[in-house]
Amino acid sequence: MTVTETHQITSLGSAWLFINRIAGGSDKSHQHAQLRALLAKLGVEMREINSPEQLLTQWRDDSLARPDFIVSVGGDGTAAMIAGLTGGQVPIAIYPAGTENILAKYLRIPTDFDAFATMLTQRQVHHFDAGKCDERTFMLMLSAGFEAEVVHQVHGQRQGHLSKFHYVLPTFGLMRSYRYPKIELDIDLEDGTRTQTIGYWAFVFNFPRYALGLELAPNARPDDGLLDVCVLTQKGFWATNSYICSLLSGSLSGRSDVAYFRARSLKIHCAEGALPLQTDGDPAGFTDVTVSVQPGYLPLIVPPAQKPN
């Protein structure tokens, strides 16, 4: 069950404003200035942070008081990074400024400044589960294989902002050249038993949403203490095209060559070498890894009187 806290706010107190300056497809410096002005207008005692290194340094500085909340200005990966570095100990208010903003859309977090101000003053906090890939925290999902390779290629060539179009050419190029290494999974299931399976794509979901609002694991729930594992068992150019068509049409979950598991944890192994991983749209290293769930780890400030989609 999701734990919800509703605070009667008389003063917003202090906040750390984390701005990912290269998030999204274009410069948002004007938007950042408006956020600073909004927090000042609300009487928030604010400290601005612009890098993970700066955040970690200040978090470990015992001479600094911990903030009452952190505003994450960026995409899904930015908020996940903040949660991981702060140990899930401080509520996070996401101001969506990334390329996809999947989590913000799922939670209906506003970009309108008046609505965002209302969300901060109401400060309704939901404690969601989070995933953990070795020592890396993720909120939405993890993938291994083809899609993760695309993410690694795009970020490896990154020189600034990223839009959805930056992913198009690498995706089509990789469809013809990708080797499809075999992925082995050892899964600790919901009932405490274990199972092993193999495939050529592997996805691990905490929330049910995927890029473009699509759903690979429609039954995933971010408050059930479990992860939903989706394994695609066919490989090659035509299989990839077929999977994409099924995903777009909403029929992927009904295919016999797609396997689903509800897991407490799992190990991902590739005997053919280090396989790329991505979490929440960012590169997340390589196999082999252990993936687990952290129940109730993620405190997010959500809009008042609304439920996730």
PDB file of N, CA and C in Angstrom, residues 146-180:
ATOM      1  N   PHE A 146      18.793  -4.394 -26.298  1.00  0.00           N
ATOM      2  CA  PHE A 146      18.705  -3.484 -27.444  1.00  0.00           C
ATOM      3  C   PHE A 146      18.426  -2.041 -27.033  1.00  0.00           C
ATOM      4  N   GLU A 147      17.360  -1.838 -26.285  1.00  0.00           N
ATOM      5  CA  GLU A 147      16.957  -0.473 -25.923  1.00  0.00           C
ATOM      6  C   GLU A 147      18.015   0.221 -25.067  1.00  0.00           C
ATOM      7  N   ALA A 148      18.617  -0.530 -24.156  1.00  0.00           N
ATOM      8  CA  ALA A 148      19.674   0.035 -23.326  1.00  0.00           C
ATOM      9  C   ALA A 148      20.888   0.416 -24.158  1.00  0.00           C
ATOM     10  N   GLU A 149      21.172  -0.373 -25.198  1.00  0.00           N
ATOM     11  CA  GLU A 149      22.279  -0.044 -26.105  1.00  0.00           C
ATOM     12  C   GLU A 149      22.012   1.282 -26.811  1.00  0.00           C
ATOM     13  N   VAL A 150      20.770   1.518 -27.234  1.00  0.00           N
ATOM     14  CA  VAL A 150      20.419   2.803 -27.849  1.00  0.00           C
ATOM     15  C   VAL A 150      20.680   3.951 -26.883  1.00  0.00           C
ATOM     16  N   VAL A 151      20.249   3.790 -25.645  1.00  0.00           N
ATOM     17  CA  VAL A 151      20.447   4.842 -24.633  1.00  0.00           C
ATOM     18  C   VAL A 151      21.931   5.110 -24.437  1.00  0.00           C
ATOM     19  N   HIS A 152      22.748   4.067 -24.365  1.00  0.00           N
ATOM     20  CA  HIS A 152      24.193   4.250 -24.200  1.00  0.00           C
ATOM     21  C   HIS A 152      24.783   4.996 -25.391  1.00  0.00           C
ATOM     22  N   GLN A 153      24.368   4.641 -26.605  1.00  0.00           N
ATOM     23  CA  GLN A 153      24.903   5.311 -27.791  1.00  0.00           C
ATOM     24  C   GLN A 153      24.522   6.789 -27.815  1.00  0.00           C
ATOM     25  N   VAL A 154      23.268   7.091 -27.538  1.00  0.00           N
ATOM     26  CA  VAL A 154      22.800   8.479 -27.583  1.00  0.00           C
ATOM     27  C   VAL A 154      23.512   9.321 -26.537  1.00  0.00           C
ATOM     28  N   HIS A 155      23.618   8.817 -25.323  1.00  0.00           N
ATOM     29  CA  HIS A 155      24.267   9.579 -24.255  1.00  0.00           C
ATOM     30  C   HIS A 155      25.781   9.647 -24.459  1.00  0.00           C
ATOM     31  N   GLY A 156      26.347   8.636 -25.121  1.00  0.00           N
ATOM     32  CA  GLY A 156      27.776   8.676 -25.399  1.00  0.00           C
ATOM     33  C   GLY A 156      28.158   9.776 -26.375  1.00  0.00           C
ATOM     34  N   GLN A 157      27.211  10.171 -27.229  1.00  0.00           N
ATOM     35  CA  GLN A 157      27.451  11.230 -28.200  1.00  0.00           C
ATOM     36  C   GLN A 157      26.848  12.569 -27.766  1.00  0.00           C
ATOM     37  N   ARG A 158      26.304  12.598 -26.564  1.00  0.00           N
ATOM     38  CA  ARG A 158      25.589  13.791 -26.102  1.00  0.00           C
ATOM     39  C   ARG A 158      26.517  14.984 -25.953  1.00  0.00           C
ATOM     40  N   GLN A 159      26.046  16.123 -26.455  1.00  0.00           N
ATOM     41  CA  GLN A 159      26.801  17.365 -26.323  1.00  0.00           C
ATOM     42  C   GLN A 159      25.966  18.478 -25.699  1.00  0.00           C
ATOM     43  N   GLY A 160      24.781  18.160 -25.263  1.00  0.00           N
ATOM     44  CA  GLY A 160      23.907  19.166 -24.661  1.00  0.00           C
ATOM     45  C   GLY A 160      22.526  18.585 -24.458  1.00  0.00           C
ATOM     46  N   HIS A 161      21.508  19.338 -24.851  1.00  0.00           N
ATOM     47  CA  HIS A 161      20.133  18.895 -24.681  1.00  0.00           C
ATOM     48  C   HIS A 161      19.814  17.719 -25.598  1.00  0.00           C
ATOM     49  N   LEU A 162      18.862  16.874 -25.142  1.00  0.00           N
ATOM     50  CA  LEU A 162      18.410  15.735 -25.928  1.00  0.00           C
ATOM     51  C   LEU A 162      16.910  15.845 -26.179  1.00  0.00           C
ATOM     52  N   SER A 163      16.510  15.659 -27.434  1.00  0.00           N
ATOM     53  CA  SER A 163      15.094  15.552 -27.761  1.00  0.00           C
ATOM     54  C   SER A 163      14.813  14.111 -28.183  1.00  0.00           C
ATOM     55  N   LYS A 164      13.542  13.796 -28.405  1.00  0.00           N
ATOM     56  CA  LYS A 164      13.169  12.449 -28.844  1.00  0.00           C
ATOM     57  C   LYS A 164      13.804  12.110 -30.186  1.00  0.00           C
ATOM     58  N   PHE A 165      14.040  13.126 -31.008  1.00  0.00           N
ATOM     59  CA  PHE A 165      14.590  12.885 -32.346  1.00  0.00           C
ATOM     60  C   PHE A 165      16.021  12.352 -32.300  1.00  0.00           C
ATOM     61  N   HIS A 166      16.738  12.635 -31.191  1.00  0.00           N
ATOM     62  CA  HIS A 166      18.104  12.124 -31.081  1.00  0.00           C
ATOM     63  C   HIS A 166      18.141  10.597 -31.010  1.00  0.00           C
ATOM     64  N   TYR A 167      17.005   9.979 -30.691  1.00  0.00           N
ATOM     65  CA  TYR A 167      16.965   8.526 -30.541  1.00  0.00           C
ATOM     66  C   TYR A 167      16.573   7.806 -31.836  1.00  0.00           C
ATOM     67  N   VAL A 168      16.068   8.543 -32.818  1.00  0.00           N
ATOM     68  CA  VAL A 168      15.504   7.909 -34.010  1.00  0.00           C
ATOM     69  C   VAL A 168      16.573   7.201 -34.837  1.00  0.00           C
ATOM     70  N   LEU A 169      17.600   7.919 -35.265  1.00  0.00           N
ATOM     71  CA  LEU A 169      18.618   7.322 -36.125  1.00  0.00           C
ATOM     72  C   LEU A 169      19.386   6.193 -35.429  1.00  0.00           C
ATOM     73  N   PRO A 170      19.816   6.366 -34.163  1.00  0.00           N
ATOM     74  CA  PRO A 170      20.492   5.241 -33.499  1.00  0.00           C
ATOM     75  C   PRO A 170      19.615   3.998 -33.392  1.00  0.00           C
ATOM     76  N   THR A 171      18.309   4.199 -33.176  1.00  0.00           N
ATOM     77  CA  THR A 171      17.411   3.051 -33.068  1.00  0.00           C
ATOM     78  C   THR A 171      17.349   2.279 -34.385  1.00  0.00           C
ATOM     79  N   PHE A 172      17.126   2.986 -35.494  1.00  0.00           N
ATOM     80  CA  PHE A 172      17.031   2.304 -36.780  1.00  0.00           C
ATOM     81  C   PHE A 172      18.379   1.717 -37.209  1.00  0.00           C
ATOM     82  N   GLY A 173      19.467   2.423 -36.907  1.00  0.00           N
ATOM     83  CA  GLY A 173      20.786   1.898 -37.234  1.00  0.00           C
ATOM     84  C   GLY A 173      21.090   0.621 -36.482  1.00  0.00           C
ATOM     85  N   LEU A 174      20.717   0.586 -35.193  1.00  0.00           N
ATOM     86  CA  LEU A 174      21.013  -0.575 -34.360  1.00  0.00           C
ATOM     87  C   LEU A 174      20.148  -1.777 -34.725  1.00  0.00           C
ATOM     88  N   MET A 175      18.960  -1.522 -35.261  1.00  0.00           N
ATOM     89  CA  MET A 175      18.081  -2.633 -35.621  1.00  0.00           C
ATOM     90  C   MET A 175      18.737  -3.576 -36.626  1.00  0.00           C
ATOM     91  N   ARG A 176      19.644  -3.059 -37.452  1.00  0.00           N
ATOM     92  CA  ARG A 176      20.286  -3.882 -38.476  1.00  0.00           C
ATOM     93  C   ARG A 176      21.631  -4.458 -38.026  1.00  0.00           C
ATOM     94  N   SER A 177      22.183  -3.909 -36.942  1.00  0.00           N
ATOM     95  CA  SER A 177      23.530  -4.339 -36.555  1.00  0.00           C
ATOM     96  C   SER A 177      23.604  -5.010 -35.184  1.00  0.00           C
ATOM     97  N   TYR A 178      22.549  -4.935 -34.388  1.00  0.00           N
ATOM     98  CA  TYR A 178      22.616  -5.443 -33.023  1.00  0.00           C
ATOM     99  C   TYR A 178      22.755  -6.968 -33.009  1.00  0.00           C
ATOM    100  N   ARG A 179      23.584  -7.481 -32.112  1.00  0.00           N
ATOM    101  CA  ARG A 179      23.905  -8.915 -32.071  1.00  0.00           C
ATOM    102  C   ARG A 179      22.895  -9.735 -31.257  1.00  0.00           C
ATOM    103  N   TYR A 180      22.127  -9.114 -30.395  1.00  0.00           N
ATOM    104  CA  TYR A 180      21.152  -9.779 -29.531  1.00  0.00           C
ATOM    105  C   TYR A 180      21.793 -10.858 -28.657  1.00  0.00           C
TER     106      TYR A 180
END
